[in-house]
Structure formats: structure tokens, C-alpha cells
Amino acid sequence: MYVKIEQKLSKGFNSWKEMMLANGEKLKKYGMTIAFAGADKEDDNAMTVIIHFETPEGMKGFGGGEELTNARIESGVIMDQSKMTMMTDDSVMNHSG
């Protein structure tokens, strides 16, 4: 299943990126793959992440995992300004025409 997270940051995208790269084992634990993550072109403190979760349990674990949540907060994620949206399974990826 795919999830889109739109979130505001207080420390810019690179701080979030470093946190994500440093927590690769935790991402694996929750069956997560970052399909895309990037900041808005005109605002380094606004970003979108597309995550693939292997299972619903992994998504629930990510949402309730205190250790990774704390790491996200320390990297500058403003949690009360984050929005998570479930995407449909009917999608197109990497289509170049």
C-alpha cells in the first residue's frame, strides 16, 4: 500500500533526509520503502514523501513507533502540520510514455 505524507519542517529537507538515511533499519522493520521524498522547489521546509508499506501492520507500527517519531521530530518535522493520505492500489509508476 502507498501513503503520501505532506509535512512541514523547521530545519529544512537535508535534516530530514539525514534522519531517514540514518534510520534505514527501522524503515526495514516496518516494511517501508521510500518511493519518493523531496522538498517543494520554493520552500525547503515543505515536503512530500511517498512511502510503500508491505503490510497494514507496518504502517500502524510506523505511525505508533515512538523511537522513529522522536527521530522525525528531532530532524525538524512539525508533526501537527503533517498530513498522511492513503493512496489507491490502482496507480501508474515510472511510465515514460
mmCIF file of C-alpha atoms in Angstrom:
data_model
loop_
_atom_site.group_PDB
_atom_site.id
_atom_site.type_symbol
_atom_site.label_atom_id
_atom_site.label_comp_id
_atom_site.label_asym_id
_atom_site.label_seq_id
_atom_site.Cartn_x
_atom_site.Cartn_y
_atom_site.Cartn_z
ATOM 1 C CA MET A 1 0.000 0.000 0.000
ATOM 2 C CA TYR A 2 1.163 3.522 -0.767
ATOM 3 C CA VAL A 3 0.882 6.514 1.527
ATOM 4 C CA LYS A 4 1.516 10.169 0.757
ATOM 5 C CA ILE A 5 2.792 12.333 3.602
ATOM 6 C CA GLU A 6 2.844 16.088 3.238
ATOM 7 C CA GLN A 7 4.680 17.755 6.083
ATOM 8 C CA LYS A 8 6.183 20.991 7.262
ATOM 9 C CA LEU A 9 9.749 21.109 8.532
ATOM 10 C CA SER A 10 11.598 23.519 10.814
ATOM 11 C CA LYS A 11 15.155 22.522 9.842
ATOM 12 C CA GLY A 12 14.913 22.055 6.070
ATOM 13 C CA PHE A 13 14.866 18.972 3.884
ATOM 14 C CA ASN A 14 18.502 17.909 4.384
ATOM 15 C CA SER A 15 17.971 17.413 8.122
ATOM 16 C CA TRP A 16 15.013 15.125 7.382
ATOM 17 C CA LYS A 17 16.976 13.310 4.656
ATOM 18 C CA GLU A 18 19.900 12.628 7.023
ATOM 19 C CA MET A 19 17.479 11.257 9.627
ATOM 20 C CA MET A 20 15.829 8.973 7.075
ATOM 21 C CA LEU A 21 19.157 7.646 5.796
ATOM 22 C CA ALA A 22 20.375 7.029 9.369
ATOM 23 C CA ASN A 23 17.231 5.021 10.197
ATOM 24 C CA GLY A 24 17.298 2.504 7.365
ATOM 25 C CA GLU A 25 16.992 -0.473 9.719
ATOM 26 C CA LYS A 26 13.842 0.980 11.278
ATOM 27 C CA LEU A 27 12.335 1.500 7.828
ATOM 28 C CA LYS A 28 13.038 -2.160 7.054
ATOM 29 C CA LYS A 29 11.454 -3.151 10.386
ATOM 30 C CA TYR A 30 8.169 -1.547 9.299
ATOM 31 C CA GLY A 31 8.410 -2.870 5.724
ATOM 32 C CA MET A 32 8.777 0.643 4.336
ATOM 33 C CA THR A 33 10.258 1.768 1.045
ATOM 34 C CA ILE A 34 10.573 5.468 0.289
ATOM 35 C CA ALA A 35 9.364 5.720 -3.311
ATOM 36 C CA PHE A 36 9.895 9.491 -3.396
ATOM 37 C CA ALA A 37 10.813 12.237 -0.954
ATOM 38 C CA GLY A 38 11.517 15.845 -1.808
ATOM 39 C CA ALA A 39 11.048 19.427 -0.751
ATOM 40 C CA ASP A 40 8.937 21.956 -2.580
ATOM 41 C CA LYS A 41 11.071 23.869 -5.065
ATOM 42 C CA GLU A 42 10.271 27.208 -3.455
ATOM 43 C CA ASP A 43 10.106 26.093 0.206
ATOM 44 C CA ASP A 44 12.777 23.799 1.696
ATOM 45 C CA ASN A 45 10.580 23.455 4.804
ATOM 46 C CA ALA A 46 7.633 21.890 2.945
ATOM 47 C CA MET A 47 7.967 18.346 1.658
ATOM 48 C CA THR A 48 6.160 15.328 0.264
ATOM 49 C CA VAL A 49 7.012 11.676 0.854
ATOM 50 C CA ILE A 50 5.516 8.694 -0.977
ATOM 51 C CA ILE A 51 6.025 5.523 1.062
ATOM 52 C CA HIS A 52 5.243 1.935 0.167
ATOM 53 C CA PHE A 53 4.326 -0.289 3.119
ATOM 54 C CA GLU A 54 4.416 -4.046 2.663
ATOM 55 C CA THR A 55 1.622 -4.576 5.222
ATOM 56 C CA PRO A 56 -1.024 -2.589 7.099
ATOM 57 C CA GLU A 57 0.697 -3.662 10.326
ATOM 58 C CA GLY A 58 3.903 -1.986 9.175
ATOM 59 C CA MET A 59 2.043 1.246 8.546
ATOM 60 C CA LYS A 60 0.447 1.078 12.001
ATOM 61 C CA GLY A 61 3.835 0.369 13.566
ATOM 62 C CA PHE A 62 5.365 3.366 11.809
ATOM 63 C CA GLY A 63 2.538 5.616 12.973
ATOM 64 C CA GLY A 64 2.796 4.435 16.562
ATOM 65 C CA GLY A 65 6.550 3.875 16.778
ATOM 66 C CA GLU A 66 7.859 6.261 19.424
ATOM 67 C CA GLU A 67 11.549 5.954 18.517
ATOM 68 C CA LEU A 68 11.099 6.861 14.846
ATOM 69 C CA THR A 69 8.549 9.550 15.724
ATOM 70 C CA ASN A 70 11.092 11.155 18.073
ATOM 71 C CA ALA A 71 13.771 10.982 15.359
ATOM 72 C CA ARG A 72 11.399 12.717 12.928
ATOM 73 C CA ILE A 73 10.666 15.457 15.466
ATOM 74 C CA GLU A 74 14.389 15.949 16.174
ATOM 75 C CA SER A 75 15.039 16.267 12.424
ATOM 76 C CA GLY A 76 12.540 19.120 12.243
ATOM 77 C CA VAL A 77 9.217 17.503 11.294
ATOM 78 C CA ILE A 78 6.352 19.585 12.665
ATOM 79 C CA MET A 79 4.068 16.677 13.499
ATOM 80 C CA ASP A 80 0.843 18.640 13.918
ATOM 81 C CA GLN A 81 1.311 20.001 10.392
ATOM 82 C CA SER A 82 1.798 16.572 8.781
ATOM 83 C CA LYS A 83 -0.933 15.019 6.680
ATOM 84 C CA MET A 84 -0.987 11.328 5.758
ATOM 85 C CA THR A 85 -3.156 10.212 2.829
ATOM 86 C CA MET A 86 -3.761 6.600 1.795
ATOM 87 C CA MET A 87 -3.376 6.116 -1.955
ATOM 88 C CA THR A 88 -5.323 3.607 -4.041
ATOM 89 C CA ASP A 89 -3.701 0.422 -5.285
ATOM 90 C CA ASP A 90 -4.649 1.454 -8.828
ATOM 91 C CA SER A 91 -1.632 3.552 -9.820
ATOM 92 C CA VAL A 92 0.933 4.245 -12.529
ATOM 93 C CA MET A 93 4.626 4.344 -11.698
ATOM 94 C CA ASN A 94 7.690 5.181 -13.748
ATOM 95 C CA HIS A 95 5.777 5.494 -17.020
ATOM 96 C CA SER A 96 7.747 7.440 -19.622
ATOM 97 C CA GLY A 97 5.304 7.312 -22.489
#
